[in-house]
Amino acid sequence: MQLKSKLINLVAGLGLAALTTLAAAQSAKPNVVILATGGTIAGAGASALNSATYAAAKVPVDKLLAGLPELANVANVKGEQVSQIASESFTNDNLMKLGKRVSALVKQADVDGIVVTHGTDTLEETAYFLNLVIRTSKPIVVVGSMRPGTALSADGALNLYDAVSVAASKDAAGKGVLVTMNDEIQSGRDVTKKTNIKTEAFKSQWGPLGMVVEGNNYWFRAPVKRHTLQSEFNIDEFEALAPVEIVYGYGNVSRTALDAVGKSGIKALIHGGTGNGSVADRIVPALQDVRAKGIQVIRSSRVPDGFVLRNAEQPDDKYDWVVAHDLNPQKARILAAVALTKPMDSKELQRIFWQY
């Protein structure tokens, strides 16, 4: 009887020691929260051969995490479903809801990093938005996939694993909002979707910040534009984005769209021009009319790479217009929508486009 009691005590002691060791191991790991919004990474096709034909935003975050148990080796991971939509349907309200949740989480001492799963169509816009308005040095990583998880050679699982490994790493702190896809670590400011059918869809003309290989980060450059903790914008200080629209330039363009959006109550209009933000001669008066209504006019370019030079194609000083620098039209819209939550003139807005 005495021997049996000793054995019970020994087993209980070993169990307690094992639990203590497990608890210590868990507490040593970073804590990462995954905020899911839908998209292809949560999509499902009818068969394994459906890599481009599928329904987005079908798989909830708990099932995404259950299908990737390797994440437990990297961090203590929790998931939240913020929304469940295809990203082409993302609205300003969706951005604000997501941004407010990210801002609240990064203030918690028990959160070391954030991952946002997102559809690829507007992923770059959301990443840039968070880069502008979240005041933190903690890693924030936005991630998506080009193929649903049901497809052959699906890319979502590895992309998500890489995103968590980056969000969990101390060396990712202070580098702004990041995008991890196709083994690359990209700046959320610079990266854009450049092809719609390949897994290597996201590129920056300035190159990636680094690579992720087998869960390890290798860094080669850092962003120099203002972001996150150095930003003058704070999502906790406003409740809605300013209304901003985009109108594209093209051969035989008319002023019909410009006249329509100029009457819609917007605060800024992005002109996605040809070449160096060029504006057709018959469109110049239309943009002048828009500016005369107090609407900011911002010249961007539909050309994927390069940047718009001030007073080059158009006399921006004379017309009181702003240039978008290297931001494409969709990212220029995000910056203008954030900046114009505060009152400012065109000179102040131009400073912001140079700095961010």
CSV table of C-alpha atoms in Angstrom, one decimal:
chain,number,residue,atom,x,y,z
A,1,MET,CA,0.0,0.0,0.0
A,2,GLN,CA,2.8,2.3,0.9
A,3,LEU,CA,4.6,1.5,-2.4
A,4,LYS,CA,1.4,2.2,-4.4
A,5,SER,CA,1.1,5.6,-2.7
A,6,LYS,CA,4.7,6.5,-3.5
A,7,LEU,CA,4.1,5.5,-7.2
A,8,ILE,CA,1.0,7.7,-7.4
A,9,ASN,CA,2.9,10.6,-5.9
A,10,LEU,CA,5.7,10.1,-8.3
A,11,VAL,CA,3.4,10.0,-11.3
A,12,ALA,CA,1.6,13.1,-10.1
A,13,GLY,CA,4.9,14.9,-9.7
A,14,LEU,CA,6.0,13.9,-13.1
A,15,GLY,CA,2.6,15.1,-14.5
A,16,LEU,CA,3.0,18.5,-12.7
A,17,ALA,CA,6.5,18.9,-14.0
A,18,ALA,CA,5.4,18.1,-17.6
A,19,LEU,CA,2.6,20.6,-17.3
A,20,THR,CA,5.0,23.2,-15.9
A,21,THR,CA,7.5,22.6,-18.7
A,22,LEU,CA,4.7,22.9,-21.3
A,23,ALA,CA,3.4,26.1,-19.7
A,24,ALA,CA,6.9,27.6,-19.7
A,25,ALA,CA,7.4,26.7,-23.4
A,26,GLN,CA,4.1,28.3,-24.3
A,27,SER,CA,4.9,31.4,-22.4
A,28,ALA,CA,8.2,31.7,-24.1
A,29,LYS,CA,6.6,31.8,-27.5
A,30,PRO,CA,5.3,35.0,-29.0
A,31,ASN,CA,1.6,35.6,-29.0
A,32,VAL,CA,0.1,36.3,-32.5
A,33,VAL,CA,-3.5,37.1,-33.3
A,34,ILE,CA,-4.8,36.3,-36.8
A,35,LEU,CA,-7.6,38.6,-38.0
A,36,ALA,CA,-9.4,36.9,-40.9
A,37,THR,CA,-11.3,38.9,-43.5
A,38,GLY,CA,-12.0,36.3,-46.1
A,39,GLY,CA,-10.5,36.2,-49.6
A,40,THR,CA,-9.0,33.4,-51.7
A,41,ILE,CA,-6.9,32.2,-48.7
A,42,ALA,CA,-10.3,31.2,-47.2
A,43,GLY,CA,-11.7,30.0,-50.6
A,44,ALA,CA,-12.8,26.7,-51.9
A,45,GLY,CA,-13.1,25.2,-55.4
A,46,ALA,CA,-15.2,22.4,-56.7
A,47,SER,CA,-12.2,20.2,-57.4
A,48,ALA,CA,-8.4,20.2,-56.9
A,49,LEU,CA,-8.0,21.4,-60.4
A,50,ASN,CA,-9.9,24.6,-59.7
A,51,SER,CA,-7.1,27.1,-59.1
A,52,ALA,CA,-8.8,30.1,-60.7
A,53,THR,CA,-12.4,29.2,-60.6
A,54,TYR,CA,-13.6,29.0,-57.0
A,55,ALA,CA,-15.7,30.7,-54.3
A,56,ALA,CA,-13.7,33.1,-52.1
A,57,ALA,CA,-14.3,33.7,-48.4
A,58,LYS,CA,-15.8,30.3,-47.5
A,59,VAL,CA,-13.5,28.8,-44.9
A,60,PRO,CA,-13.7,30.4,-41.4
A,61,VAL,CA,-10.5,31.2,-39.5
A,62,ASP,CA,-10.8,28.3,-37.0
A,63,LYS,CA,-10.7,25.8,-39.9
A,64,LEU,CA,-7.7,27.6,-41.5
A,65,LEU,CA,-5.8,27.3,-38.2
A,66,ALA,CA,-6.9,23.7,-37.7
A,67,GLY,CA,-5.4,22.8,-41.1
A,68,LEU,CA,-2.0,24.2,-40.2
A,69,PRO,CA,-0.9,22.7,-36.8
A,70,GLU,CA,2.7,23.7,-37.6
A,71,LEU,CA,1.8,27.2,-36.4
A,72,ALA,CA,2.0,26.0,-32.8
A,73,ASN,CA,5.7,25.5,-33.3
A,74,VAL,CA,6.1,29.2,-34.1
A,75,ALA,CA,3.8,31.1,-31.8
A,76,ASN,CA,0.7,30.9,-29.5
A,77,VAL,CA,-1.9,31.7,-32.2
A,78,LYS,CA,-5.4,32.9,-31.8
A,79,GLY,CA,-7.9,33.7,-34.6
A,80,GLU,CA,-10.7,36.2,-35.0
A,81,GLN,CA,-13.1,36.5,-37.8
A,82,VAL,CA,-13.4,40.3,-38.5
A,83,SER,CA,-15.3,39.8,-41.8
A,84,GLN,CA,-15.8,37.1,-44.4
A,85,ILE,CA,-15.8,38.7,-47.9
A,86,ALA,CA,-14.0,38.7,-51.2
A,87,SER,CA,-11.7,41.7,-51.1
A,88,GLU,CA,-13.0,43.4,-54.2
A,89,SER,CA,-16.0,44.2,-52.0
A,90,PHE,CA,-14.0,45.8,-49.3
A,91,THR,CA,-15.3,49.3,-48.4
A,92,ASN,CA,-14.0,52.2,-46.3
A,93,ASP,CA,-16.2,50.9,-43.4
A,94,ASN,CA,-14.5,47.5,-43.6
A,95,LEU,CA,-11.1,49.2,-43.5
A,96,MET,CA,-12.1,51.2,-40.4
A,97,LYS,CA,-13.5,48.2,-38.6
A,98,LEU,CA,-10.4,46.2,-39.3
A,99,GLY,CA,-8.1,49.1,-38.4
A,100,LYS,CA,-9.9,49.8,-35.1
A,101,ARG,CA,-9.5,46.2,-34.1
A,102,VAL,CA,-5.8,46.1,-35.0
A,103,SER,CA,-5.2,49.3,-33.0
A,104,ALA,CA,-6.9,47.8,-30.0
A,105,LEU,CA,-5.0,44.6,-30.1
A,106,VAL,CA,-1.5,46.1,-30.5
A,107,LYS,CA,-2.1,48.0,-27.3
A,108,GLN,CA,-2.4,44.7,-25.4
A,109,ALA,CA,0.7,43.5,-23.6
A,110,ASP,CA,-0.1,39.9,-24.3
A,111,VAL,CA,-0.1,40.5,-28.1
A,112,ASP,CA,3.3,40.4,-29.9
A,113,GLY,CA,2.2,40.5,-33.5
A,114,ILE,CA,-0.8,40.6,-35.8
A,115,VAL,CA,-1.5,38.8,-39.0
A,116,VAL,CA,-4.4,39.8,-41.3
A,117,THR,CA,-5.6,37.3,-43.9
A,118,HIS,CA,-7.1,39.1,-46.9
A,119,GLY,CA,-8.2,38.7,-50.5
A,120,THR,CA,-5.5,39.7,-52.9
A,121,ASP,CA,-7.6,42.1,-55.1
A,122,THR,CA,-7.4,45.0,-52.6
A,123,LEU,CA,-4.8,43.5,-50.2
A,124,GLU,CA,-2.3,46.3,-51.1
A,125,GLU,CA,-4.8,49.0,-50.2
A,126,THR,CA,-5.5,47.5,-46.8
A,127,ALA,CA,-1.8,47.0,-46.1
A,128,TYR,CA,-1.0,50.6,-46.9
A,129,PHE,CA,-4.0,51.9,-44.9
A,130,LEU,CA,-2.8,50.1,-41.8
A,131,ASN,CA,0.7,51.3,-42.5
A,132,LEU,CA,-0.6,54.9,-42.2
A,133,VAL,CA,-2.9,54.7,-39.3
A,134,ILE,CA,-1.7,52.1,-36.7
A,135,ARG,CA,0.6,53.6,-34.1
A,136,THR,CA,2.8,50.7,-33.1
A,137,SER,CA,6.2,49.1,-33.7
A,138,LYS,CA,4.8,45.6,-33.3
A,139,PRO,CA,4.9,43.5,-36.5
A,140,ILE,CA,1.7,43.6,-38.6
A,141,VAL,CA,1.6,41.3,-41.6
A,142,VAL,CA,-1.1,41.1,-44.3
A,143,VAL,CA,-1.2,37.8,-46.2
A,144,GLY,CA,-3.3,36.2,-48.9
A,145,SER,CA,-3.1,33.5,-51.5
A,146,MET,CA,-3.6,33.2,-55.3
A,147,ARG,CA,-5.1,29.7,-55.1
A,148,PRO,CA,-7.8,28.3,-52.7
A,149,GLY,CA,-6.7,25.7,-50.2
A,150,THR,CA,-8.6,23.0,-52.2
A,151,ALA,CA,-6.4,23.4,-55.3
A,152,LEU,CA,-3.3,21.5,-56.3
A,153,SER,CA,-0.1,23.4,-55.2
A,154,ALA,CA,-2.2,25.8,-53.1
A,155,ASP,CA,-0.1,28.6,-51.8
A,156,GLY,CA,-2.1,29.8,-48.8
A,157,ALA,CA,-0.8,27.4,-46.1
A,158,LEU,CA,2.9,28.3,-46.6
A,159,ASN,CA,2.0,32.0,-47.0
A,160,LEU,CA,0.2,32.0,-43.7
A,161,TYR,CA,2.9,30.1,-42.0
A,162,ASP,CA,5.5,32.6,-43.2
A,163,ALA,CA,3.2,35.5,-42.1
A,164,VAL,CA,3.0,34.1,-38.6
A,165,SER,CA,6.7,33.5,-38.4
A,166,VAL,CA,7.4,37.2,-39.5
A,167,ALA,CA,4.7,38.5,-37.1
A,168,ALA,CA,6.3,36.5,-34.3
A,169,SER,CA,9.8,37.7,-34.9
A,170,LYS,CA,11.4,40.6,-33.1
A,171,ASP,CA,13.4,41.6,-36.2
A,172,ALA,CA,10.2,42.5,-38.0
A,173,ALA,CA,9.4,45.2,-35.4
A,174,GLY,CA,9.5,48.8,-36.5
A,175,LYS,CA,9.5,48.0,-40.3
A,176,GLY,CA,5.9,49.1,-40.9
A,177,VAL,CA,3.1,46.9,-42.2
A,178,LEU,CA,4.4,44.0,-44.2
A,179,VAL,CA,3.1,41.6,-46.8
A,180,THR,CA,4.4,38.0,-47.0
A,181,MET,CA,3.6,36.0,-50.1
A,182,ASN,CA,5.6,33.7,-52.4
A,183,ASP,CA,8.4,33.5,-49.8
A,184,GLU,CA,9.0,37.3,-50.0
A,185,ILE,CA,8.7,40.0,-47.3
A,186,GLN,CA,7.3,43.1,-49.0
A,187,SER,CA,6.6,46.6,-47.7
A,188,GLY,CA,2.8,47.2,-47.4
A,189,ARG,CA,3.5,50.7,-48.8
A,190,ASP,CA,5.4,49.6,-52.0
A,191,VAL,CA,3.9,46.3,-53.0
A,192,THR,CA,1.2,45.9,-55.6
A,193,LYS,CA,-0.6,43.0,-57.3
A,194,LYS,CA,1.0,42.9,-60.8
A,195,THR,CA,-0.5,39.7,-62.2
A,196,ASN,CA,-3.8,38.0,-61.6
A,197,ILE,CA,-3.0,34.3,-62.3
A,198,LYS,CA,0.4,33.5,-60.8
A,199,THR,CA,1.4,32.8,-57.3
A,200,GLU,CA,4.2,35.4,-57.6
A,201,ALA,CA,1.5,38.1,-58.0
A,202,PHE,CA,2.8,40.7,-55.6
A,203,LYS,CA,5.8,42.8,-56.5
A,204,SER,CA,7.4,46.2,-55.7
A,205,GLN,CA,9.4,48.2,-58.2
A,206,TRP,CA,11.8,48.9,-55.3
A,207,GLY,CA,12.2,45.2,-54.5
A,208,PRO,CA,11.3,43.1,-51.4
A,209,LEU,CA,12.5,43.9,-47.9
A,210,GLY,CA,13.6,40.3,-47.4
A,211,MET,CA,12.8,36.6,-47.7
A,212,VAL,CA,11.3,33.9,-45.5
A,213,VAL,CA,12.9,30.5,-45.9
A,214,GLU,CA,11.7,27.6,-43.7
A,215,GLY,CA,10.4,30.1,-41.1
A,216,ASN,CA,13.6,32.2,-40.9
A,217,ASN,CA,13.7,35.8,-42.0
A,218,TYR,CA,16.4,37.3,-44.1
A,219,TRP,CA,16.4,41.1,-44.4
A,220,PHE,CA,18.0,43.2,-47.2
A,221,ARG,CA,16.5,46.7,-46.8
A,222,ALA,CA,14.2,48.7,-44.7
A,223,PRO,CA,11.5,51.3,-45.6
A,224,VAL,CA,12.4,55.0,-45.4
A,225,LYS,CA,8.9,56.5,-45.9
A,226,ARG,CA,7.0,57.5,-42.7
A,227,HIS,CA,4.8,54.8,-41.3
A,228,THR,CA,3.1,53.3,-38.2
A,229,LEU,CA,4.8,54.8,-35.1
A,230,GLN,CA,6.2,57.7,-37.0
A,231,SER,CA,2.9,58.5,-38.8
A,232,GLU,CA,1.0,61.7,-38.0
A,233,PHE,CA,-2.3,59.8,-38.5
A,234,ASN,CA,-4.0,57.7,-35.8
A,235,ILE,CA,-7.1,55.6,-36.5
A,236,ASP,CA,-8.2,56.3,-32.9
A,237,GLU,CA,-8.7,59.9,-33.7
A,238,PHE,CA,-11.2,59.6,-36.6
A,239,GLU,CA,-14.3,57.6,-37.4
A,240,ALA,CA,-14.5,57.7,-41.2
A,241,LEU,CA,-12.3,58.2,-44.2
A,242,ALA,CA,-12.6,61.2,-46.5
A,243,PRO,CA,-14.5,60.4,-49.8
A,244,VAL,CA,-12.0,60.2,-52.7
A,245,GLU,CA,-12.6,58.9,-56.2
A,246,ILE,CA,-10.4,57.7,-59.1
A,247,VAL,CA,-10.8,58.6,-62.8
A,248,TYR,CA,-8.5,57.1,-65.4
A,249,GLY,CA,-7.0,58.6,-68.5
A,250,TYR,CA,-7.1,56.8,-71.9
A,251,GLY,CA,-7.2,57.5,-75.6
A,252,ASN,CA,-10.3,59.4,-76.6
A,253,VAL,CA,-11.1,60.1,-72.9
A,254,SER,CA,-14.1,62.4,-72.3
A,255,ARG,CA,-14.9,64.6,-69.3
A,256,THR,CA,-18.1,62.7,-68.5
A,257,ALA,CA,-16.7,60.8,-65.5
A,258,LEU,CA,-14.9,63.8,-64.2
A,259,ASP,CA,-18.0,66.0,-64.3
A,260,ALA,CA,-20.0,63.3,-62.5
A,261,VAL,CA,-17.6,62.6,-59.7
A,262,GLY,CA,-17.0,66.3,-59.3
A,263,LYS,CA,-20.6,66.7,-58.2
A,264,SER,CA,-20.6,63.7,-55.8
A,265,GLY,CA,-19.3,65.4,-52.6
A,266,ILE,CA,-15.8,64.1,-52.8
A,267,LYS,CA,-12.8,65.8,-51.1
A,268,ALA,CA,-10.2,64.7,-53.6
A,269,LEU,CA,-10.0,63.2,-57.1
A,270,ILE,CA,-7.2,60.9,-58.3
A,271,HIS,CA,-6.4,61.2,-62.0
A,272,GLY,CA,-4.8,58.0,-63.1
A,273,GLY,CA,-3.1,59.5,-66.1
A,274,THR,CA,-1.0,57.9,-68.9
A,275,GLY,CA,2.8,58.1,-68.9
A,276,ASN,CA,4.1,60.6,-66.3
A,277,GLY,CA,0.6,61.3,-65.0
A,278,SER,CA,-0.3,63.0,-68.3
A,279,VAL,CA,-3.6,64.7,-68.8
A,280,ALA,CA,-5.3,65.0,-72.2
A,281,ASP,CA,-5.7,68.6,-73.4
A,282,ARG,CA,-9.5,68.4,-73.3
A,283,ILE,CA,-9.4,67.1,-69.7
A,284,VAL,CA,-7.3,69.9,-68.3
A,285,PRO,CA,-10.3,72.3,-68.1
A,286,ALA,CA,-12.4,69.6,-66.4
A,287,LEU,CA,-9.8,69.1,-63.7
A,288,GLN,CA,-9.5,72.9,-63.3
A,289,ASP,CA,-13.3,73.0,-62.8
A,290,VAL,CA,-13.0,70.2,-60.1
A,291,ARG,CA,-10.3,72.1,-58.3
A,292,ALA,CA,-12.3,75.3,-58.4
A,293,LYS,CA,-14.9,73.6,-56.3
A,294,GLY,CA,-12.4,73.1,-53.5
A,295,ILE,CA,-11.7,69.4,-54.5
A,296,GLN,CA,-8.0,68.4,-54.4
A,297,VAL,CA,-6.7,67.1,-57.7
A,298,ILE,CA,-4.0,64.5,-57.5
A,299,ARG,CA,-2.1,63.4,-60.5
A,300,SER,CA,-1.1,59.7,-60.5
A,301,SER,CA,-0.2,57.3,-63.3
A,302,ARG,CA,-1.7,54.1,-64.6
A,303,VAL,CA,1.8,53.0,-65.5
A,304,PRO,CA,2.9,50.3,-63.0
A,305,ASP,CA,6.4,51.6,-62.2
A,306,GLY,CA,8.1,54.9,-62.1
A,307,PHE,CA,6.9,58.1,-60.4
A,308,VAL,CA,5.1,61.3,-61.3
A,309,LEU,CA,7.2,64.4,-61.5
A,310,ARG,CA,5.8,67.7,-60.3
A,311,ASN,CA,5.4,70.4,-62.9
A,312,ALA,CA,6.6,68.0,-65.6
A,313,GLU,CA,3.7,67.0,-67.8
A,314,GLN,CA,1.4,69.7,-66.3
A,315,PRO,CA,2.0,73.1,-64.5
A,316,ASP,CA,1.0,71.8,-61.1
A,317,ASP,CA,2.0,74.9,-59.2
A,318,LYS,CA,-0.2,77.0,-61.6
A,319,TYR,CA,-3.2,74.8,-61.3
A,320,ASP,CA,-2.7,74.1,-57.6
A,321,TRP,CA,-2.6,70.3,-58.2
A,322,VAL,CA,-0.8,67.6,-56.2
A,323,VAL,CA,1.3,64.7,-57.6
A,324,ALA,CA,1.1,61.2,-56.2
A,325,HIS,CA,4.9,60.6,-56.4
A,326,ASP,CA,5.3,56.8,-56.8
A,327,LEU,CA,1.9,55.8,-55.5
A,328,ASN,CA,-0.4,54.1,-57.9
A,329,PRO,CA,-4.0,55.4,-58.2
A,330,GLN,CA,-5.5,53.0,-55.6
A,331,LYS,CA,-2.8,53.7,-53.0
A,332,ALA,CA,-3.0,57.5,-53.8
A,333,ARG,CA,-6.7,57.2,-52.9
A,334,ILE,CA,-5.9,55.6,-49.6
A,335,LEU,CA,-3.4,58.3,-48.6
A,336,ALA,CA,-5.7,61.1,-49.7
A,337,ALA,CA,-8.7,59.5,-47.8
A,338,VAL,CA,-6.6,59.3,-44.6
A,339,ALA,CA,-4.9,62.7,-45.0
A,340,LEU,CA,-8.1,64.6,-45.7
A,341,THR,CA,-9.7,63.5,-42.4
A,342,LYS,CA,-7.9,66.7,-41.4
A,343,PRO,CA,-8.4,70.1,-43.0
A,344,MET,CA,-5.4,71.0,-45.2
A,345,ASP,CA,-4.4,72.9,-48.4
A,346,SER,CA,-2.7,71.5,-51.4
A,347,LYS,CA,0.8,72.4,-50.2
A,348,GLU,CA,0.3,70.4,-47.0
A,349,LEU,CA,-1.2,67.5,-49.0
A,350,GLN,CA,1.8,67.5,-51.3
A,351,ARG,CA,4.1,67.3,-48.3
A,352,ILE,CA,2.2,64.2,-47.2
A,353,PHE,CA,2.6,62.6,-50.6
A,354,TRP,CA,6.3,63.2,-50.5
A,355,GLN,CA,6.8,61.8,-47.0
A,356,TYR,CA,4.4,58.8,-47.0
